[in-house]
Short mmCIF file of C-alpha atoms in Angstrom, two decimals:
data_model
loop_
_atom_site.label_atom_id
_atom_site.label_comp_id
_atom_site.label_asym_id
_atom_site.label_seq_id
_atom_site.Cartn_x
_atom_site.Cartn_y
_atom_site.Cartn_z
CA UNK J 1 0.00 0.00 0.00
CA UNK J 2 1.74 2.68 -1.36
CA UNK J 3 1.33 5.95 0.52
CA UNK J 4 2.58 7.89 -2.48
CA UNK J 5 0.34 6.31 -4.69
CA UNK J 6 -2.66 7.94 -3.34
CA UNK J 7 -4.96 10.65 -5.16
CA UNK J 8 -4.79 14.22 -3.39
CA UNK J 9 -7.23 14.91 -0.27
CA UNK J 10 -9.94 16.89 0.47
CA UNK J 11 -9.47 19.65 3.26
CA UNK J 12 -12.97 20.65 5.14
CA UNK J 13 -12.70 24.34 4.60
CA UNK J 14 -12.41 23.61 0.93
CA UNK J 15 -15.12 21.16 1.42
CA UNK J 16 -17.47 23.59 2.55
CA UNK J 17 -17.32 26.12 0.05
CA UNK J 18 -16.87 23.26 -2.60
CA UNK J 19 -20.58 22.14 -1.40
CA UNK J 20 -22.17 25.77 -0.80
CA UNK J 21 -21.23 27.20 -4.38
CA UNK J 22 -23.06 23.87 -5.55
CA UNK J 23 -19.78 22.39 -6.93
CA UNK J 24 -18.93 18.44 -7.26
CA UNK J 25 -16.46 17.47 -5.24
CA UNK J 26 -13.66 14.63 -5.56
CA UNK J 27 -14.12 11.64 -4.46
CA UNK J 28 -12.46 10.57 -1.04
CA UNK J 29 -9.34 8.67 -1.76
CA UNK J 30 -7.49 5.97 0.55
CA UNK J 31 -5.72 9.16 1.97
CA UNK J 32 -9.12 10.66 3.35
CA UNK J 33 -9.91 7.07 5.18
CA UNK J 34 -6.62 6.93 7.04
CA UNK J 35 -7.16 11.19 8.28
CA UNK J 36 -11.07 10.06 9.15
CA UNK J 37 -9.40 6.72 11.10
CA UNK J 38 -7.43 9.23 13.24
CA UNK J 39 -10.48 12.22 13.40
CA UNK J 40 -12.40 9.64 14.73
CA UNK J 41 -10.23 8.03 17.34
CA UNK J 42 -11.47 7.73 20.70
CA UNK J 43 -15.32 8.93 19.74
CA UNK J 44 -15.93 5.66 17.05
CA UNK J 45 -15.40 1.85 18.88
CA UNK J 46 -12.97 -0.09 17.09
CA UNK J 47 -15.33 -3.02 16.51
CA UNK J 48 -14.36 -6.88 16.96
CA UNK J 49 -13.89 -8.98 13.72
CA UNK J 50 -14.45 -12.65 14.40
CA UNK J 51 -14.38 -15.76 12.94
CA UNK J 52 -17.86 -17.56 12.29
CA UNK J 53 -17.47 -21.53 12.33
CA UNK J 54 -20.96 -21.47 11.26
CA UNK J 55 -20.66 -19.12 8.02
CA UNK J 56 -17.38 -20.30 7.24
CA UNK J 57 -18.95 -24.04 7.16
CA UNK J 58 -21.48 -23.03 5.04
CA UNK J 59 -19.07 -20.93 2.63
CA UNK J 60 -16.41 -23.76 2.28
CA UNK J 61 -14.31 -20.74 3.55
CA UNK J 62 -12.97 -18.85 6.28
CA UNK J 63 -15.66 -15.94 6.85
CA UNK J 64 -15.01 -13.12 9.44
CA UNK J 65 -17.58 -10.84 11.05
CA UNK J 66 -17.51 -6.93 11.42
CA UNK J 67 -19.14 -6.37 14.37
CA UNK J 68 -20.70 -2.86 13.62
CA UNK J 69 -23.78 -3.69 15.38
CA UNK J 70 -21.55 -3.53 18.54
CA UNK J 71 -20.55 0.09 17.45
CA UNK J 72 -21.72 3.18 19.51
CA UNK J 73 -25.50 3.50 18.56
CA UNK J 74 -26.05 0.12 17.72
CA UNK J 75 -24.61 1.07 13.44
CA UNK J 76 -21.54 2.44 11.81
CA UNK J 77 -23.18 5.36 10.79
CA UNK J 78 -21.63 7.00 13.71
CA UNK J 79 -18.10 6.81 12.08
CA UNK J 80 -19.24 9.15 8.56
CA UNK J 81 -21.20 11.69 10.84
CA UNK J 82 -18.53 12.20 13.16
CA UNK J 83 -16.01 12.38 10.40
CA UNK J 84 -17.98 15.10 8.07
CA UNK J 85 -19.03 17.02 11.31
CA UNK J 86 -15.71 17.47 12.91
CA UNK J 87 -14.37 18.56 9.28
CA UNK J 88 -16.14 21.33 8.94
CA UNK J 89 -15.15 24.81 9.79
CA UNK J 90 -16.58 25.57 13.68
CA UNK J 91 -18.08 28.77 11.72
CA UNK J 92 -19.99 26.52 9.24
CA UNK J 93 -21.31 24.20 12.28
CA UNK J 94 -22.68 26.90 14.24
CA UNK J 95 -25.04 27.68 11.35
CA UNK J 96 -26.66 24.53 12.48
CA UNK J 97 -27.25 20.84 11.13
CA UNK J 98 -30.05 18.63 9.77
CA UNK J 99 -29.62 15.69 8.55
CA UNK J 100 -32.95 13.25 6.89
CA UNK J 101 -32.78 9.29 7.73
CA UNK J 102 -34.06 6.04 7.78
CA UNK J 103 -33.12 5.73 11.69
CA UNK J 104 -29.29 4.94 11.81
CA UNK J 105 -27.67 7.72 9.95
CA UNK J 106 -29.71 10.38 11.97
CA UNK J 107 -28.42 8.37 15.60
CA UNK J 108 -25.09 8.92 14.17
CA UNK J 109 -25.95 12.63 12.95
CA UNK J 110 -27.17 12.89 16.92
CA UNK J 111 -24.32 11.40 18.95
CA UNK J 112 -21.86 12.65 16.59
CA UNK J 113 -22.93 16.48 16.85
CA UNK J 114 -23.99 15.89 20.77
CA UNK J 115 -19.77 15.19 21.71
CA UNK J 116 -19.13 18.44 19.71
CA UNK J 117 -21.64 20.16 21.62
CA UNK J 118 -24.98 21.15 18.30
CA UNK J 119 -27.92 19.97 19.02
CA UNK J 120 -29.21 18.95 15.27
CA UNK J 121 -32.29 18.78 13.56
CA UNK J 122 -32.95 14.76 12.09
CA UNK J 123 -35.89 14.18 10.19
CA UNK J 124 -36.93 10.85 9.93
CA UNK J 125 -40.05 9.19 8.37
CA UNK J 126 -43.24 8.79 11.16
CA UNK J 127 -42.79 5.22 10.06
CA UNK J 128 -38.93 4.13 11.34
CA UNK J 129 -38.41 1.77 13.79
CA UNK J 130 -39.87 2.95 17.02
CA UNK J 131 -36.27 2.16 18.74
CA UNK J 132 -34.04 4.00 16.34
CA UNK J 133 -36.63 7.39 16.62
CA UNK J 134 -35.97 6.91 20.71
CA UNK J 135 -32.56 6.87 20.53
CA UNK J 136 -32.31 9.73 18.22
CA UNK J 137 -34.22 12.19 20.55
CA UNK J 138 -32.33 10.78 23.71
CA UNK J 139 -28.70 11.84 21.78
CA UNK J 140 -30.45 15.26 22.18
CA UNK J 141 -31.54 15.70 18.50
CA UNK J 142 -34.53 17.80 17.61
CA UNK J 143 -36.40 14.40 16.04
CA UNK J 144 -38.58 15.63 13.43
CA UNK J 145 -41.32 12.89 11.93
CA UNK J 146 -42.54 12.62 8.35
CA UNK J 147 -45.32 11.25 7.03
CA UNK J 148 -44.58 9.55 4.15
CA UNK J 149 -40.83 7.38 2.98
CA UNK J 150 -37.93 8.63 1.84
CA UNK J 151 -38.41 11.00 -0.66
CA UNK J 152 -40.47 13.27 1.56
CA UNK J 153 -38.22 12.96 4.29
CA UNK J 154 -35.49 14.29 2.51
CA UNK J 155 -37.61 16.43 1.17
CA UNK J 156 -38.43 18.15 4.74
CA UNK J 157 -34.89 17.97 5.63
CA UNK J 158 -33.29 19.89 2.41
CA UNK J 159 -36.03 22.64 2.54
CA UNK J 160 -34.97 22.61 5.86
CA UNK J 161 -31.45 23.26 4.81
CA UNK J 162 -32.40 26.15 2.82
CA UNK J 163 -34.46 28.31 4.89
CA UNK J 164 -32.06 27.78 7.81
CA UNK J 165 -28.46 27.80 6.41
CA UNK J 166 -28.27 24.81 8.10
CA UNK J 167 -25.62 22.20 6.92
CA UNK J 168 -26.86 19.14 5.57
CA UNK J 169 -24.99 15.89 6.82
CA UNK J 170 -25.80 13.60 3.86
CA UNK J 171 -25.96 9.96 4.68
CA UNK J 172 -24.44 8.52 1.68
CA UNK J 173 -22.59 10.79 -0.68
CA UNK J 174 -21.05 13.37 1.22
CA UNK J 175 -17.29 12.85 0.47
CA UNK J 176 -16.28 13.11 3.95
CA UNK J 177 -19.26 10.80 5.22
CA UNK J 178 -17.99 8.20 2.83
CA UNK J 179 -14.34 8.12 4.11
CA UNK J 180 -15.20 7.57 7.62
CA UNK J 181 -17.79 4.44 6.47
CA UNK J 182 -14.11 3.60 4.65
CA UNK J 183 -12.99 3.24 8.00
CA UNK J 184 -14.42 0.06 8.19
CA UNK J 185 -12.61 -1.42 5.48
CA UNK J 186 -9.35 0.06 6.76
CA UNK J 187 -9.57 -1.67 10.06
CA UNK J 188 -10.66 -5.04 8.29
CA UNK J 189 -7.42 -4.70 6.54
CA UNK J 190 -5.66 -4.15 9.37
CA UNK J 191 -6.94 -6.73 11.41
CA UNK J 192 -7.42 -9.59 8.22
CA UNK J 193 -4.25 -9.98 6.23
CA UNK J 194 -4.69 -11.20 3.33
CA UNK J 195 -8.48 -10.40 2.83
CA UNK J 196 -9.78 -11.37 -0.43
CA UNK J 197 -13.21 -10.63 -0.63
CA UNK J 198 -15.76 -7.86 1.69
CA UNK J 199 -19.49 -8.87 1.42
CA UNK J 200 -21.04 -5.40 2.51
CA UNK J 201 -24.93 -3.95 2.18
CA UNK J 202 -25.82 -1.28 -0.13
CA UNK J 203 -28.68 1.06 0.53
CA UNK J 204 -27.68 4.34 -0.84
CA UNK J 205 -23.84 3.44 -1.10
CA UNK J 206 -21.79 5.33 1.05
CA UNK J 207 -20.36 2.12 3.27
CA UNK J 208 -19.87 0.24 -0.29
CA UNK J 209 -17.88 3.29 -1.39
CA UNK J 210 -15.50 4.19 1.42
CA UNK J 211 -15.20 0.30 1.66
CA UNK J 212 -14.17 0.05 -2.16
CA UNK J 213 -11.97 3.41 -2.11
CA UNK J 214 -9.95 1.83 0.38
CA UNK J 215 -10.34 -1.57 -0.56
CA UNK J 216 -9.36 -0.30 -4.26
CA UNK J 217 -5.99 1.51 -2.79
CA UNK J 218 -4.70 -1.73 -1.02
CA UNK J 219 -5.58 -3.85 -4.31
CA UNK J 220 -6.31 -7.96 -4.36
CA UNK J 221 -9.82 -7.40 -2.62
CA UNK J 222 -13.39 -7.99 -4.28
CA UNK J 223 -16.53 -6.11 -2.94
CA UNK J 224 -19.28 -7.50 -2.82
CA UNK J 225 -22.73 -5.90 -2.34
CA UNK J 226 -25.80 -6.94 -1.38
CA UNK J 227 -29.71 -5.37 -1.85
CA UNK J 228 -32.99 -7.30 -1.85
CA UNK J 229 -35.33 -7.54 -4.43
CA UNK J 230 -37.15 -4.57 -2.61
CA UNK J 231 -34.34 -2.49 -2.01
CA UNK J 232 -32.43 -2.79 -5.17
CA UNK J 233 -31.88 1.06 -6.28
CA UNK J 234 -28.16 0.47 -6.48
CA UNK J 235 -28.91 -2.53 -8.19
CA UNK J 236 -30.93 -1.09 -11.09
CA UNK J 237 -28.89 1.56 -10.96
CA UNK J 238 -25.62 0.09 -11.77
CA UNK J 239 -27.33 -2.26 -14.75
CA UNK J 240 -28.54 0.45 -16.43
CA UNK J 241 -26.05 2.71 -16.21
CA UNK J 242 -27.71 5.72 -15.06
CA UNK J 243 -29.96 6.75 -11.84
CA UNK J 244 -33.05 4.22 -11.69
CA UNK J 245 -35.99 4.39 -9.55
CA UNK J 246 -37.37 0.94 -9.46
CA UNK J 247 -40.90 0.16 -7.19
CA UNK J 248 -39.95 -0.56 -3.87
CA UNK J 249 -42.29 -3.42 -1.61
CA UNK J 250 -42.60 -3.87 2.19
CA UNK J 251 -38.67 -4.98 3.35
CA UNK J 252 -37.33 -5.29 6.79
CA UNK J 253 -34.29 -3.60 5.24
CA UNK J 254 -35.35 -0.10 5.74
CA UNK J 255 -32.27 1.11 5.84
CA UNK J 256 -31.59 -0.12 2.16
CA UNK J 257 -34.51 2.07 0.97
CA UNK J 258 -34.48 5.29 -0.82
CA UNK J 259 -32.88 6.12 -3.91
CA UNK J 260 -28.78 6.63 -4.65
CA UNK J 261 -27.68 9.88 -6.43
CA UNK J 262 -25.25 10.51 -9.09
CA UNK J 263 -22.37 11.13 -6.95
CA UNK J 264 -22.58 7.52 -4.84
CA UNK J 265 -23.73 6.05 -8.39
CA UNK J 266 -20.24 6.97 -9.90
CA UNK J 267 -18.12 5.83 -6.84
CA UNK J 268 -19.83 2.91 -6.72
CA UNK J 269 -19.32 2.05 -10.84
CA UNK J 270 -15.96 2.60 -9.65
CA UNK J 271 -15.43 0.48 -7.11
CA UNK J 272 -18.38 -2.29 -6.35
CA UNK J 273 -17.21 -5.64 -8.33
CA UNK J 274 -20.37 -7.47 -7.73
CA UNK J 275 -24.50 -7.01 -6.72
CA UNK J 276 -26.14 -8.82 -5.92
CA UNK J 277 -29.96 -9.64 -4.46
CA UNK J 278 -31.93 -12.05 -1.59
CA UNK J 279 -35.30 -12.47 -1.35
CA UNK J 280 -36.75 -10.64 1.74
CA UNK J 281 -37.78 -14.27 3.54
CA UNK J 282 -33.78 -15.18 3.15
CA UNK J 283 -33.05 -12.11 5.14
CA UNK J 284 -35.97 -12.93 7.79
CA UNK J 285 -33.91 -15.96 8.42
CA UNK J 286 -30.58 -14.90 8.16
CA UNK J 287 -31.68 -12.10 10.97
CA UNK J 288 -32.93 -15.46 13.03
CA UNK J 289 -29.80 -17.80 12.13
CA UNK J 290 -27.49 -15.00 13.36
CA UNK J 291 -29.01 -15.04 16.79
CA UNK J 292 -29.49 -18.63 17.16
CA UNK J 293 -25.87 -19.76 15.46
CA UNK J 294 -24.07 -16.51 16.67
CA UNK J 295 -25.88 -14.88 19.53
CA UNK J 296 -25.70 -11.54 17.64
CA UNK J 297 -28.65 -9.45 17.25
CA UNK J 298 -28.55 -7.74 13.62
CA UNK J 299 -31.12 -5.84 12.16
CA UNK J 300 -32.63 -6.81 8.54
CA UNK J 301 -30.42 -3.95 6.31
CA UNK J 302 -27.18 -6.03 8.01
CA UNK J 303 -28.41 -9.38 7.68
CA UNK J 304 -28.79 -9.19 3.91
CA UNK J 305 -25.12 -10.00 3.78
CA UNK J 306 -25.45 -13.12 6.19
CA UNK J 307 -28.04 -14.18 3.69
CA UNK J 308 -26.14 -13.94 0.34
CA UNK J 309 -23.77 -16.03 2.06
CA UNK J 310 -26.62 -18.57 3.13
CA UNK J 311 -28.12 -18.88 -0.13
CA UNK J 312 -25.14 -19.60 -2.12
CA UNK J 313 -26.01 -15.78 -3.51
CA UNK J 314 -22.46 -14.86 -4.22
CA UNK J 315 -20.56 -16.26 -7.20
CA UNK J 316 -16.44 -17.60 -7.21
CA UNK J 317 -16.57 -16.49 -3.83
CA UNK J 318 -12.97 -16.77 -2.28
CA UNK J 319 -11.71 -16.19 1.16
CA UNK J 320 -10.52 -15.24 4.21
CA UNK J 321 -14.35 -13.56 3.52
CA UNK J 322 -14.98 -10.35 5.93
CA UNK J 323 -18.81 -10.06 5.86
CA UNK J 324 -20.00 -6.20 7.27
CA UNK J 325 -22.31 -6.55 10.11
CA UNK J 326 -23.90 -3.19 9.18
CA UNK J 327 -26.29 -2.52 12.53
CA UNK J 328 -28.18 -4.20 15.51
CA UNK J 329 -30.91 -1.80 15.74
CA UNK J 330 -33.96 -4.17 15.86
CA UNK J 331 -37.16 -3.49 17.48
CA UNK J 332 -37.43 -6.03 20.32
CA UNK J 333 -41.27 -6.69 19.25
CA UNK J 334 -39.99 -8.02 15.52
CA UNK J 335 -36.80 -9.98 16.63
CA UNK J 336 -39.10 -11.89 19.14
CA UNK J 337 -41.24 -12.32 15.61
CA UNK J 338 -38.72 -13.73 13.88
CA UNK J 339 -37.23 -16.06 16.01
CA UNK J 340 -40.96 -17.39 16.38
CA UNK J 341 -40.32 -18.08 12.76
CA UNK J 342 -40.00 -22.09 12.06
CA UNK J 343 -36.27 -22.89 11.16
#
């Protein structure tokens, strides 16, 4: 990993204005992962990666778990909203933040800006997961609901943006967002010589691309993502070549929902080798399997991953396998309804 080899970084100030005058920004490079792995030090948990006797059996490989539903609110959104927070100028943070999400992204938004002392504004739709809207408002976020999905949610948050002056912490594609998800990758790396493959979700592709920058940088390592059939923007995205808005069902991956953008669209062309889809029942039981085989408790938009692996999903698949554990955030009411489920 050549340190020399790596494209020139961003620098927050630069950022900033880059993003204000309505400009598109570079992507992160290998270089922005390592500055986010230090800017988040001692806020972000350095999260176990373990060996799973009971994936790796049914692989015919050795497959390690990233524990991110151990991380500090239950998701690794925490480590891109801490990262893109703390970059910005203290002048641009005290015009405010708001930030629109499916649940996890706005904890992170929360907790994040709570240790630097804002108190943001986190819209999320009236419909999230009754745990993840708790935890929001107890990080001391102004929890806004929506009625509606995703698109009004966003929506709320952006108009938000505009009649405030309020920064807008995107969950996906904001360049420094995506280098601390890359964070992830970096650490597998670290702690996995010799990695050849990362299975990771994909909702709208930020942990995918700071994955794949750094993934991309060290060289030797496939990415893998994984969508279900009623999640699969990225998906549809990616075979046609250009954004795609495909009809979305009922999913217990609502953190996979929404739409991607142009910018995460690009990286991920870039840097994704493979998508690929499960069925929503293969993710009810991969969320089930992981608790019985594994003890963990992992919330559908992580399980997908488990399940690919399950169901034989992922093609010339070669290890040592790290498979990204995205989030634990599962209402108790629907794990105890799943593991009612018959095996």
């Amino acid at each position: 990993m050549s340190r020399a080899a790596r494209p020139r970084t961003f620098h927050s100030a630069d950022l900033a204005d880059a993003l204000d005058s309505g400009a598109v920004f570079p992507f992160p490079s290998a270089a922005d992962v390592f500055a986010a792995a230090a800017r988040v030090r001692g806020f972000v948990r350095r999260t176990p990666l373990e060996r799973s006797a009971w994936l790796s059996g049914i692989a015919g490989t050795d497959v390690h778990l990233k524990l991110e539903n151990l991380q500090r609110t239950g998701s690794f959104k925490l480590r891109g909203a801490y990262n893109a927070i703390a970059s910005l100028p203290p002048e641009r943070r005290a015009r405010g933040l708001v930030t629109a999400s499916a649940g996890n992204h706005g904890q992170g938004v929360a907790l994040a800006a709570s240790l630097i002392g804002i108190r943001p504004v986190v819209f999320v739709p009236a419909a999230a997961p009754e745990t993840k809207k708790r935890r929001i408002a107890r990080f001391g976020a102004d929890l806004r609901e929506v009625e509606g999905g995703w698109d009004e949610t966003a929506a709320a948050a952006e108009a938000h943006a505009a009649a405030t002056g309020a920064w807008y912490v995107h969950a996906f594609s904001d360049p420094a967002v995506v280098a601390g998800q890359g964070t992830v990758g970096l650490e597998i790396v670290e702690d996995l010589p010799g990695v050849r493959t990362i299975v990771v979700p994909v909702g709208g592709g930020g942990m995918i691309g700071g994955v794949g920058v750094f993934a991309r940088a060290v060289g030797g390592i496939r990415v893998v993502g994984v969508q279900t059939d009623e999640t699969a923007g990225m998906h549809a995205s990616l075979a046609v070549g250009s954004l795609a808005s495909p009809a979305y069902g009922p999913t217990l991956c609502e953190g996979l929902s929404g739409d991607v953008d142009e910018r995460s669209l690009a990286l991920a062309r870039q840097v994704v080798d493979d998508l690929v889809l499960v069925s929503e029942a293969s993710v009810r039981r991969a969320v089930r399997a992981l608790y019985v085989e594994e003890g963990l408790v992992a919330e559908g938009s992580a399980a997908v991953a488990a399940a690919a692996l399950m169901e034989g999903a992922v093609p010339g698949l070669e290890g040592p396998v790290a498979l990204v554990l995205t989030g634990g955030n599962l209402d108790a009411r629907r794990l105890a309804e799943i593991l009612s489920d018959d095996p």
